[in-house]
Short mmCIF file of C-alpha atoms and ligand atoms in Angstrom, two decimals:
data_model
loop_
_atom_site.label_atom_id
_atom_site.label_comp_id
_atom_site.label_asym_id
_atom_site.label_seq_id
_atom_site.Cartn_x
_atom_site.Cartn_y
_atom_site.Cartn_z
CA MET G 1 95.35 106.62 74.23
CA SER G 2 95.66 105.71 77.88
CA THR G 3 99.06 107.79 79.61
CA VAL G 4 99.01 105.05 82.59
CA THR G 5 101.82 103.12 81.59
CA THR G 6 102.23 99.22 81.84
CA SER G 7 104.42 99.16 84.91
CA GLU G 8 101.43 101.71 86.35
CA GLN G 9 98.91 99.47 85.23
CA SER G 10 100.75 96.13 86.63
CA LEU G 11 100.93 98.06 90.18
CA LEU G 12 97.10 98.87 90.25
CA GLU G 13 96.66 95.32 89.56
CA THR G 14 98.15 94.65 92.85
CA ILE G 15 96.32 96.41 94.46
CA PRO G 16 93.29 95.14 96.92
CA ASN G 17 89.97 96.83 95.29
CA GLN G 18 87.50 95.24 97.48
CA LEU G 19 85.75 95.84 101.26
CA LEU G 20 87.85 94.59 104.39
CA ILE G 21 85.48 93.21 106.71
CA GLY G 22 85.91 90.79 109.13
CA GLY G 23 89.30 89.64 107.52
CA ALA G 24 87.68 88.95 104.28
CA TRP G 25 87.92 91.22 100.96
CA ARG G 26 84.45 91.61 99.80
CA ASP G 27 82.88 92.83 97.35
CA ALA G 28 79.76 95.72 98.48
CA SER G 29 76.47 94.17 98.67
CA GLY G 30 74.65 94.54 95.54
CA GLY G 31 77.93 94.67 93.67
CA ALA G 32 78.41 98.89 93.00
CA THR G 33 82.16 100.15 92.41
CA LEU G 34 83.42 103.74 92.06
CA ALA G 35 85.89 104.76 89.54
CA VAL G 36 89.11 106.06 91.23
CA GLU G 37 90.76 108.88 88.63
CA ASP G 38 94.28 110.39 88.37
CA PRO G 39 94.20 114.25 88.62
CA ALA G 40 96.74 114.62 86.05
CA THR G 41 94.96 113.14 83.45
CA GLY G 42 91.52 112.66 84.74
CA GLU G 43 91.25 109.09 83.49
CA THR G 44 89.81 106.39 85.73
CA LEU G 45 92.63 104.04 86.89
CA VAL G 46 90.68 101.59 88.48
CA GLN G 47 87.32 100.87 90.00
CA VAL G 48 87.19 99.98 93.97
CA ALA G 49 84.04 98.74 95.85
CA ASP G 50 81.16 101.26 96.73
CA ALA G 51 80.13 99.97 100.23
CA THR G 52 76.70 100.09 101.44
CA PRO G 53 75.29 101.20 105.08
CA GLU G 54 74.57 97.09 105.92
CA ASP G 55 78.10 97.18 104.38
CA ALA G 56 79.29 99.84 106.73
CA LEU G 57 77.65 98.03 109.66
CA ALA G 58 79.35 94.75 109.06
CA ALA G 59 82.40 96.50 109.49
CA LEU G 60 80.93 97.91 112.79
CA ALA G 61 79.99 94.42 113.91
CA ALA G 62 83.27 92.57 112.95
CA ALA G 63 85.52 95.36 114.77
CA ASP G 64 83.39 94.53 117.88
CA GLU G 65 83.21 90.99 117.49
CA ALA G 66 87.54 91.27 117.64
CA GLN G 67 87.32 93.91 119.74
CA ALA G 68 87.69 91.88 123.69
CA ALA G 69 89.93 89.74 122.13
CA TRP G 70 92.32 92.64 120.78
CA GLY G 71 92.21 94.45 123.75
CA GLN G 72 93.90 91.42 125.72
CA HIS G 73 95.96 90.86 123.71
CA PRO G 74 99.55 90.76 124.63
CA PRO G 75 101.15 94.52 123.77
CA ARG G 76 104.33 93.41 123.01
CA GLU G 77 102.64 92.09 120.46
CA ARG G 78 100.16 94.56 119.35
CA GLY G 79 103.23 96.77 119.11
CA GLU G 80 104.91 94.13 116.45
CA VAL G 81 102.00 93.78 114.25
CA LEU G 82 102.48 97.75 113.97
CA ARG G 83 106.27 96.98 113.71
CA ARG G 84 105.77 94.45 111.04
CA ALA G 85 103.52 96.74 109.23
CA PHE G 86 106.49 99.50 109.30
CA GLU G 87 108.85 97.35 107.83
CA GLU G 88 106.87 96.41 105.12
CA MET G 89 106.25 99.90 104.01
CA THR G 90 109.46 100.89 104.15
CA ALA G 91 110.51 98.61 101.93
CA ARG G 92 108.14 98.87 99.51
CA ALA G 93 108.39 103.06 99.81
CA ASP G 94 108.85 102.89 96.07
CA GLU G 95 105.84 101.26 94.66
CA LEU G 96 103.33 102.78 97.24
CA ALA G 97 104.19 106.23 96.57
CA LEU G 98 103.63 105.32 92.82
CA LEU G 99 100.46 104.32 93.58
CA MET G 100 99.69 107.54 95.66
CA THR G 101 100.75 109.76 92.74
CA LEU G 102 98.56 107.90 90.67
CA GLU G 103 95.91 108.85 92.75
CA MET G 104 96.51 111.81 94.55
CA GLY G 105 98.47 113.80 92.04
CA LYS G 106 101.63 114.73 94.41
CA ASN G 107 105.12 114.08 92.89
CA VAL G 108 107.07 110.86 93.44
CA ALA G 109 109.45 112.06 96.03
CA GLU G 110 106.72 113.95 97.84
CA ALA G 111 104.70 110.65 97.94
CA ARG G 112 107.43 108.37 99.48
CA ALA G 113 108.37 111.38 101.38
CA GLU G 114 104.44 110.62 102.91
CA VAL G 115 105.18 107.21 103.02
CA LEU G 116 108.02 107.25 104.98
CA TYR G 117 106.22 109.92 107.35
CA ALA G 118 103.18 107.52 107.34
CA ALA G 119 105.04 104.37 108.38
CA GLU G 120 106.83 106.52 111.13
CA PHE G 121 103.59 106.64 113.26
CA LEU G 122 103.46 102.94 112.93
CA ARG G 123 106.85 102.48 114.34
CA TRP G 124 106.20 104.92 116.98
CA PHE G 125 103.02 103.60 118.26
CA SER G 126 104.51 100.04 118.12
CA GLU G 127 107.14 101.21 121.03
CA GLU G 128 104.41 103.26 122.54
CA ALA G 129 101.77 99.86 122.61
CA VAL G 130 104.31 98.59 125.93
CA ARG G 131 104.33 101.90 127.77
CA ILE G 132 100.85 102.08 128.52
CA HIS G 133 100.38 102.67 132.44
CA GLY G 134 98.47 103.89 135.82
CA ARG G 135 99.37 104.67 138.76
CA TYR G 136 99.21 103.99 142.43
CA MET G 137 99.23 106.08 145.19
CA THR G 138 98.48 105.84 149.04
CA ALA G 139 95.81 108.37 149.77
CA ALA G 140 96.45 111.81 151.40
CA SER G 141 94.77 110.11 154.39
CA GLY G 142 97.17 107.31 154.15
CA VAL G 143 94.19 104.60 154.74
CA GLY G 144 93.29 104.42 151.21
CA ARG G 145 95.03 103.70 147.59
CA VAL G 146 94.09 105.42 144.54
CA LEU G 147 94.16 103.18 141.41
CA THR G 148 94.16 104.05 137.95
CA MET G 149 94.29 101.92 135.08
CA LYS G 150 94.26 102.43 131.12
CA GLN G 151 91.90 100.74 128.75
CA PRO G 152 90.94 100.76 125.33
CA VAL G 153 88.32 102.77 124.28
CA GLY G 154 86.54 100.11 122.22
CA PRO G 155 85.98 100.09 118.41
CA CYS G 156 86.93 103.57 116.45
CA LEU G 157 85.40 104.96 113.46
CA PHE G 158 88.38 106.63 111.32
CA VAL G 159 86.99 109.06 108.43
CA THR G 160 90.26 110.68 106.68
CA PRO G 161 91.00 112.67 103.85
CA TRP G 162 92.43 112.67 100.28
CA ASN G 163 95.39 115.36 100.78
CA PHE G 164 97.27 112.94 102.70
CA PRO G 165 95.72 109.63 101.76
CA ALA G 166 98.37 107.36 103.91
CA ALA G 167 99.62 109.42 106.66
CA MET G 168 96.08 110.51 107.97
CA GLY G 169 95.45 107.19 107.82
CA THR G 170 98.42 105.76 110.32
CA ARG G 171 98.05 109.24 112.40
CA LYS G 172 94.66 107.25 113.61
CA ILE G 173 95.30 102.92 113.02
CA GLY G 174 98.90 103.48 114.63
CA PRO G 175 98.26 104.53 118.41
CA ALA G 176 94.11 102.75 118.67
CA LEU G 177 95.69 99.46 117.36
CA ALA G 178 98.50 100.19 120.01
CA ALA G 179 96.00 100.95 122.54
CA GLY G 180 94.18 97.62 121.63
CA CYS G 181 90.89 99.31 119.64
CA THR G 182 89.20 97.31 116.41
CA VAL G 183 89.05 99.86 114.08
CA VAL G 184 86.36 100.57 110.85
CA VAL G 185 88.72 103.22 108.41
CA LYS G 186 86.70 104.78 105.39
CA PRO G 187 88.92 106.91 103.22
CA ALA G 188 88.41 109.59 100.99
CA GLN G 189 86.56 108.52 97.63
CA GLN G 190 89.42 110.23 95.62
CA THR G 191 92.13 108.27 97.20
CA PRO G 192 91.11 104.93 98.66
CA LEU G 193 93.76 103.05 97.24
CA SER G 194 96.63 103.91 99.46
CA MET G 195 94.53 102.89 102.34
CA LEU G 196 93.70 99.19 100.55
CA ALA G 197 97.04 98.98 100.37
CA LEU G 198 97.97 99.68 103.91
CA ALA G 199 95.40 97.41 104.90
CA GLU G 200 96.26 94.57 103.47
CA ILE G 201 99.95 95.34 104.95
CA LEU G 202 98.53 95.80 108.22
CA GLN G 203 96.59 92.15 107.62
CA ARG G 204 100.26 90.59 106.29
CA ALA G 205 101.70 91.96 109.53
CA GLY G 206 99.52 89.63 111.68
CA ALA G 207 96.16 91.87 112.37
CA PRO G 208 93.63 89.32 113.47
CA ASP G 209 90.57 89.26 111.60
CA GLY G 210 88.11 92.01 112.50
CA VAL G 211 90.91 94.47 114.08
CA VAL G 212 91.71 96.52 111.05
CA ASN G 213 88.08 97.14 108.47
CA VAL G 214 87.99 99.57 105.79
CA ILE G 215 85.21 100.59 103.65
CA THR G 216 85.19 102.40 100.53
CA SER G 217 82.48 104.59 99.74
CA SER G 218 80.58 107.29 97.06
CA SER G 219 78.52 107.86 99.88
CA SER G 220 80.19 109.09 102.27
CA SER G 221 77.43 110.45 104.77
CA SER G 222 75.24 107.36 104.16
CA VAL G 223 78.20 104.74 105.11
CA VAL G 224 79.13 106.92 108.01
CA LYS G 225 75.83 108.26 110.17
CA PRO G 226 74.31 105.08 111.02
CA LEU G 227 77.61 103.66 112.72
CA LEU G 228 77.82 106.95 114.58
CA GLU G 229 74.09 106.34 115.68
CA ASP G 230 75.10 102.67 117.07
CA PRO G 231 75.90 102.18 120.05
CA ARG G 232 78.75 100.04 119.74
CA LEU G 233 81.13 102.78 117.84
CA ARG G 234 82.88 103.92 121.11
CA LYS G 235 85.02 106.63 119.08
CA LEU G 236 85.03 109.05 115.95
CA SER G 237 88.27 109.84 114.61
CA PHE G 238 88.17 112.89 111.63
CA THR G 239 90.40 114.56 109.34
CA GLY G 240 89.06 116.81 106.88
CA SER G 241 87.08 120.36 106.44
CA THR G 242 85.62 122.14 109.53
CA GLU G 243 82.47 122.23 107.93
CA VAL G 244 82.28 118.54 107.92
CA GLY G 245 83.81 118.06 110.99
CA ARG G 246 81.03 119.94 112.44
CA ALA G 247 78.36 118.13 111.39
CA LEU G 248 79.81 114.98 112.64
CA ILE G 249 80.43 116.39 116.09
CA ALA G 250 76.79 117.42 116.16
CA GLN G 251 75.96 113.97 114.65
CA ALA G 252 77.98 112.01 117.18
CA ALA G 253 76.21 114.11 120.22
CA PRO G 254 73.57 111.96 120.64
CA GLN G 255 75.52 108.97 121.36
CA VAL G 256 78.16 111.41 123.56
CA LEU G 257 80.72 109.84 121.04
CA ARG G 258 84.21 110.34 122.05
CA VAL G 259 85.37 112.40 118.67
CA SER G 260 88.74 113.63 117.41
CA MET G 261 88.79 116.28 114.51
CA GLU G 262 91.71 117.45 112.72
CA LEU G 263 90.18 120.30 110.64
CA GLY G 264 91.05 123.01 108.31
CA GLY G 265 93.66 125.69 108.69
CA ASN G 266 94.62 128.73 107.48
CA ALA G 267 98.33 128.90 109.06
CA PRO G 268 99.68 132.62 108.98
CA PHE G 269 103.61 132.52 107.97
CA ILE G 270 105.66 135.77 109.75
CA VAL G 271 108.87 136.98 108.66
CA PHE G 272 110.14 139.25 110.85
CA GLY G 273 112.49 142.14 109.77
CA ASP G 274 115.77 140.70 111.59
CA ALA G 275 115.07 137.09 109.68
CA ASP G 276 117.70 135.22 107.18
CA VAL G 277 115.13 136.20 104.10
CA ASP G 278 117.12 133.16 102.23
CA ALA G 279 116.11 131.31 105.10
CA ALA G 280 112.52 132.65 105.32
CA VAL G 281 112.08 132.11 101.56
CA GLU G 282 113.25 127.93 101.79
CA GLY G 283 110.89 128.25 104.38
CA ALA G 284 107.92 129.35 102.91
CA ILE G 285 108.60 127.07 99.92
CA LEU G 286 108.32 124.18 101.63
CA ALA G 287 105.22 124.99 103.92
CA LYS G 288 103.37 126.74 100.67
CA MET G 289 104.32 124.10 98.22
CA ARG G 290 104.45 121.09 99.64
CA ASN G 291 101.43 118.78 98.10
CA ILE G 292 101.01 121.02 95.54
CA GLY G 293 99.29 123.99 98.48
CA GLU G 294 96.55 121.09 99.41
CA ALA G 295 98.05 121.00 103.17
CA CYS G 296 96.00 121.70 106.12
CA THR G 297 99.31 122.92 107.50
CA ALA G 298 100.11 124.98 104.26
CA ALA G 299 101.16 128.63 105.11
CA ASN G 300 97.99 130.87 103.74
CA ARG G 301 99.22 133.96 104.54
CA LEU G 302 102.36 135.57 104.51
CA TYR G 303 103.19 138.00 106.41
CA VAL G 304 106.72 139.54 106.10
CA HIS G 305 108.35 142.83 108.02
CA GLU G 306 108.03 145.77 105.04
CA SER G 307 111.52 146.47 105.15
CA ILE G 308 112.08 143.21 103.41
CA ALA G 309 108.69 142.10 102.22
CA GLY G 310 109.75 143.33 98.40
CA GLU G 311 113.30 140.87 98.83
CA PHE G 312 111.30 138.13 100.04
CA ALA G 313 108.35 137.99 97.50
CA GLY G 314 110.56 139.20 94.68
CA LYS G 315 112.69 135.77 95.70
CA LEU G 316 109.91 133.42 96.04
CA ALA G 317 108.40 134.26 93.03
CA GLU G 318 111.58 133.35 90.72
CA ARG G 319 111.78 130.05 92.64
CA LEU G 320 107.93 129.52 92.26
CA ALA G 321 108.50 130.66 88.68
CA ALA G 322 111.24 127.74 88.37
CA MET G 323 109.26 125.22 89.52
CA THR G 324 108.18 122.45 86.61
CA VAL G 325 104.46 122.00 86.75
CA GLY G 326 103.31 118.46 85.98
CA ARG G 327 102.60 114.28 86.15
CA GLY G 328 103.76 113.59 89.73
CA THR G 329 105.38 110.51 87.87
CA ASP G 330 107.43 113.10 85.77
CA ASP G 331 110.98 113.43 86.48
CA ASP G 332 110.92 116.82 86.77
CA SER G 333 107.56 118.11 88.25
CA ALA G 334 107.79 120.09 91.19
CA ILE G 335 104.33 120.37 91.16
CA GLY G 336 101.65 118.27 90.62
CA PRO G 337 97.84 118.78 89.50
CA LEU G 338 95.47 119.49 92.62
CA ILE G 339 92.86 117.20 92.92
CA ASP G 340 89.98 118.12 90.80
CA ASP G 341 88.16 120.53 88.82
CA LYS G 342 86.00 122.00 91.99
CA GLN G 343 89.32 122.74 93.79
CA ARG G 344 91.13 123.95 90.58
CA GLN G 345 88.25 126.48 90.00
CA LYS G 346 87.56 127.60 93.82
CA VAL G 347 91.21 128.38 93.79
CA ALA G 348 91.53 130.66 90.14
CA GLU G 349 88.13 132.38 91.91
CA LEU G 350 90.58 133.67 95.27
CA VAL G 351 93.06 134.62 92.95
CA GLN G 352 90.73 136.56 90.75
CA ASP G 353 89.36 137.87 94.03
CA ALA G 354 92.21 139.32 95.29
CA ALA G 355 93.60 140.72 92.16
CA ASP G 356 89.93 142.38 91.67
CA LYS G 357 90.74 144.15 95.33
CA GLY G 358 94.30 145.61 93.99
CA ALA G 359 97.03 142.62 95.13
CA LYS G 360 99.34 142.32 92.20
CA ILE G 361 100.37 138.43 90.27
CA LEU G 362 103.92 138.64 90.67
CA THR G 363 104.33 135.23 88.88
CA GLY G 364 101.48 132.49 87.76
CA GLY G 365 97.71 133.35 88.81
CA SER G 366 96.47 131.01 85.91
CA PRO G 367 94.87 127.19 85.43
CA VAL G 368 97.10 125.31 82.85
CA ASP G 369 95.56 124.50 79.81
CA GLY G 370 95.43 121.09 78.49
CA ALA G 371 94.34 117.66 80.73
CA GLY G 372 94.59 117.26 84.20
CA TYR G 373 93.83 119.99 87.15
CA PHE G 374 97.19 121.58 87.16
CA PHE G 375 97.36 125.46 88.46
CA GLU G 376 100.67 127.66 87.84
CA PRO G 377 102.51 128.48 91.45
CA THR G 378 101.60 131.91 91.70
CA VAL G 379 102.95 134.56 94.19
CA LEU G 380 100.67 137.65 95.29
CA THR G 381 101.45 141.04 96.99
CA ASP G 382 99.95 143.91 98.16
CA VAL G 383 97.23 141.86 99.12
CA PRO G 384 94.63 143.92 100.72
CA GLU G 385 92.79 142.05 103.71
CA SER G 386 89.91 142.48 102.45
CA ALA G 387 90.66 139.44 100.12
CA ASP G 388 89.01 135.99 100.86
CA LEU G 389 91.72 134.08 100.65
CA LEU G 390 92.99 135.75 103.37
CA ASP G 391 89.90 134.22 105.48
CA GLU G 392 89.97 130.89 103.64
CA GLU G 393 91.88 127.79 103.23
CA ILE G 394 93.40 128.41 99.84
CA PHE G 395 94.44 124.58 99.05
CA GLY G 396 96.77 125.29 95.97
CA PRO G 397 100.03 126.70 95.42
CA VAL G 398 99.57 129.86 95.84
CA ALA G 399 101.75 132.58 97.93
CA PRO G 400 99.86 135.89 99.18
CA VAL G 401 102.41 138.07 100.99
CA ILE G 402 101.32 140.74 103.18
CA PRO G 403 103.91 143.55 104.45
CA PHE G 404 103.29 144.90 108.10
CA SER G 405 105.08 147.09 110.58
CA SER G 406 105.24 145.74 114.01
CA GLU G 407 104.79 142.75 116.14
CA ASP G 408 101.32 144.37 118.02
CA GLU G 409 100.35 144.49 114.00
CA VAL G 410 100.90 141.08 112.66
CA VAL G 411 99.75 139.04 115.68
CA ALA G 412 96.10 140.37 115.68
CA SER G 413 96.60 139.98 111.96
CA ALA G 414 97.37 136.00 112.51
CA ASN G 415 95.10 135.43 115.20
CA ARG G 416 92.37 137.28 113.24
CA THR G 417 90.80 134.23 111.85
CA GLU G 418 88.67 131.08 113.49
CA TYR G 419 91.29 128.43 112.76
CA GLY G 420 93.94 127.64 114.76
CA LEU G 421 96.20 124.64 113.29
CA VAL G 422 99.54 125.79 112.86
CA ALA G 423 101.75 129.09 112.60
CA TYR G 424 105.29 129.66 111.13
CA LEU G 425 107.42 132.31 112.49
CA PHE G 426 110.83 133.79 111.15
CA THR G 427 113.09 135.90 113.81
CA ASN G 428 116.53 135.64 114.62
CA ASP G 429 115.85 137.66 118.43
CA LEU G 430 115.22 134.59 120.96
CA GLN G 431 113.11 136.85 122.85
CA ARG G 432 110.84 137.76 120.03
CA ALA G 433 110.44 134.41 119.16
CA LEU G 434 109.55 133.16 122.49
CA ARG G 435 107.07 136.60 122.78
CA VAL G 436 104.95 135.38 119.84
CA CYS G 437 105.18 131.98 120.40
CA GLU G 438 103.48 132.42 123.25
CA ARG G 439 100.59 135.06 121.98
CA LEU G 440 99.99 133.07 118.44
CA GLN G 441 96.09 131.20 118.56
CA THR G 442 97.60 127.68 117.38
CA GLY G 443 98.23 124.18 118.46
CA MET G 444 102.00 124.19 116.35
CA ILE G 445 104.20 126.91 115.82
CA GLY G 446 107.16 126.55 113.12
CA LEU G 447 109.93 128.38 114.36
CA ASN G 448 112.14 129.23 111.50
CA THR G 449 111.07 126.47 109.97
CA GLY G 450 108.33 125.78 107.40
CA ILE G 451 107.84 121.79 108.22
CA VAL G 452 106.05 120.92 111.67
CA SER G 453 105.05 117.24 111.07
CA ASN G 454 106.78 114.54 113.12
CA ALA G 455 105.46 111.36 114.63
CA GLN G 456 107.30 111.87 117.44
CA ALA G 457 105.25 115.66 118.01
CA PRO G 458 101.63 116.07 119.07
CA PHE G 459 99.80 117.23 116.14
CA GLY G 460 96.40 118.93 116.03
CA GLY G 461 94.79 122.54 116.60
CA VAL G 462 92.86 124.68 118.60
CA LYS G 463 89.43 126.96 117.87
CA GLN G 464 88.11 125.62 114.58
CA SER G 465 90.44 123.59 113.57
CA GLY G 466 89.53 120.64 115.76
CA PHE G 467 90.45 119.08 119.24
CA GLY G 468 92.48 115.82 119.99
CA ARG G 469 96.28 115.21 119.30
CA GLU G 470 97.92 113.06 116.65
CA GLY G 471 101.80 111.53 117.18
CA GLY G 472 104.15 112.35 120.80
CA PHE G 473 102.86 110.68 123.53
CA GLU G 474 99.60 112.17 123.22
CA GLY G 475 98.31 110.07 120.45
CA ILE G 476 97.88 107.13 122.36
CA GLU G 477 95.72 108.92 124.75
CA GLU G 478 92.56 109.39 122.28
CA TYR G 479 92.41 106.02 122.57
CA LEU G 480 92.51 105.22 125.87
CA GLU G 481 89.87 105.52 128.98
CA THR G 482 91.35 105.99 132.52
CA LYS G 483 89.73 104.02 134.95
CA TYR G 484 89.75 104.86 138.57
CA VAL G 485 89.29 102.55 141.47
CA ALA G 486 89.18 104.06 144.96
CA VAL G 487 90.84 100.89 147.35
CA ALA G 488 90.26 100.64 151.05
CA LEU G 489 93.21 98.19 152.78
P1 LIG D 1 86.44 116.85 103.64
O1 LIG D 1 85.67 117.00 102.40
O2 LIG D 1 85.90 117.48 104.69
O3 LIG D 1 86.05 115.14 103.50
C1 LIG D 1 87.01 114.83 104.57
C2 LIG D 1 86.26 113.09 104.64
O4 LIG D 1 85.19 113.21 105.26
C3 LIG D 1 86.70 112.07 102.88
O5 LIG D 1 86.41 110.89 103.36
C4 LIG D 1 85.56 111.97 102.79
O6 LIG D 1 84.25 111.47 101.87
C5 LIG D 1 84.17 112.38 104.66
N1 LIG D 1 82.82 113.24 104.14
C6 LIG D 1 82.66 114.45 103.29
N2 LIG D 1 81.51 114.87 104.13
C7 LIG D 1 80.77 113.90 104.70
C8 LIG D 1 79.41 114.06 105.39
N3 LIG D 1 78.55 114.36 105.15
N4 LIG D 1 79.57 112.29 106.44
C9 LIG D 1 80.73 112.08 106.95
N5 LIG D 1 82.16 112.04 106.31
C10 LIG D 1 82.05 112.98 104.99
O7 LIG D 1 87.92 117.32 103.32
P2 LIG D 1 88.61 117.04 102.14
O8 LIG D 1 88.01 117.96 101.07
O9 LIG D 1 88.94 115.54 101.83
O10 LIG D 1 90.21 116.99 102.77
C11 LIG D 1 90.61 118.62 102.93
C12 LIG D 1 89.89 119.38 104.29
O11 LIG D 1 91.21 118.77 105.24
C13 LIG D 1 90.63 120.77 104.41
O12 LIG D 1 90.13 120.90 105.24
C14 LIG D 1 91.97 120.13 105.14
O13 LIG D 1 92.52 121.71 105.84
C15 LIG D 1 91.69 119.09 106.50
N6 LIG D 1 93.04 118.36 106.41
C16 LIG D 1 92.81 118.60 107.98
C17 LIG D 1 94.19 117.92 108.57
C18 LIG D 1 94.72 117.95 109.83
O14 LIG D 1 95.28 117.41 110.60
N7 LIG D 1 93.90 118.82 110.56
C19 LIG D 1 95.20 117.45 108.09
C20 LIG D 1 94.68 117.21 106.53
C21 LIG D 1 93.83 117.68 106.16
P3 LIG D 1 84.02 111.82 100.47
O15 LIG D 1 85.55 111.38 100.36
O16 LIG D 1 83.30 110.92 100.11
O17 LIG D 1 83.87 113.21 100.31
MG1 LIG D 2 85.99 116.72 99.63
#
């Protein structure tokens, strides 16, 4: 018997399941579909269109055709489209949250927080649309003038991951539409529904035909590659794994395509001996357990000063052991399922590897029997530096605690990774805080907080975590070209 309730079923029936190309919802050419599954049960929820390379090229053609008019559309009106979409997303937060829980697994409260966070990017960039400006300067010689103008980059391709099905879309769509760019979005095949719902909202908010196109596909490489080879495409923005990002940068090279990359992370979470242990535990729960640990920003390595490491690990284990694991629609679910069995298997192997090398399991450590892809909230202590989970993204509810003795030692450990997305730092010593912030090789730092995400702030990484920034004043720059005019008076 199906676990999907009748109200969930009727919600699913209201969500578009076709491709959006040039303002029209249509089936894939050839009519293929792909199944979207509930990771809490493994059941198929719905089928959505499975785009072909021809569909992808049709979407790019539509974006290209709409580009000139959208780029000249009054900025205020571009902003108003985003603003109306923000209003509708916010008003429908509950049902959009349920939809996200069904396809992705995170509990409804977290899904609702993502819907509101995602909507914030539409509001922020609705406000930025009218603040795009160039400059006019008298040349140093006093004779000529320097004039600069900002222009939209042109048609963009967005490839987004399953872990934040709405926010990873709005962080790109918001600034692109504000800047006057048209877009083709390819959401993750495991979570296309939130994006399809969002596309319909943008359409209803007044985005002209062809400004927002969405292609869902079971073969990401076959729909993405022809677009990267097509000179009509002017920009790729990708959020996902470093491995796929690297391949896409290579595929973008022949066209010298502008790219933005939001890739993987391996965040250190550092707690100094002077920190408030309870506040640090609270921060660790946010940084580690949010999104079932499936976040690029997830605390992957918890370095705790040896004077408080035992107390910290004990308190963290107590809190995690009390978290209820269950389908995200259950009222008491704190931890939903992982996205699929492959991901769960990887988490289990990383825990086993650490245990084999001498780590102690304080709580959890195993997959949960039964339907769905659940894994127990887990705390490991005395994790040796040789454990694989200190080098790889865990992407699961597993917190490895590693004691350290000195500031130099912990900074070196924190930076010993090819990733550089975010770090977290807990200390009450202001000088140490700033000193360590300067030394950490990451694009972002949470200082005495376990969460950094904020539409007003520039989100992004260094090293192999990527380049480009999403959100903040910086976010719109990714979608603007600067043209310089040398003026002789
Ligand atoms: P992924 O496997 O890299 O997939 C991301 C997107 O790329 C999906 O839409 C996927 O399509 C598509 N894709 C996969 N292979 C492709 C190819 N050869 N050509 C074109 N497109 C391709 O990543 P994921 O497993 O979905 O997401 C988790 C990763 O994203 C983690 O590494 C996480 O750290 C990272 N992430 C980073 C940020 C950030 O802002 N830095 C934010 C969130 C997540 P399919 O769905 O069909 O596979
Ligand atoms: Mg994947």
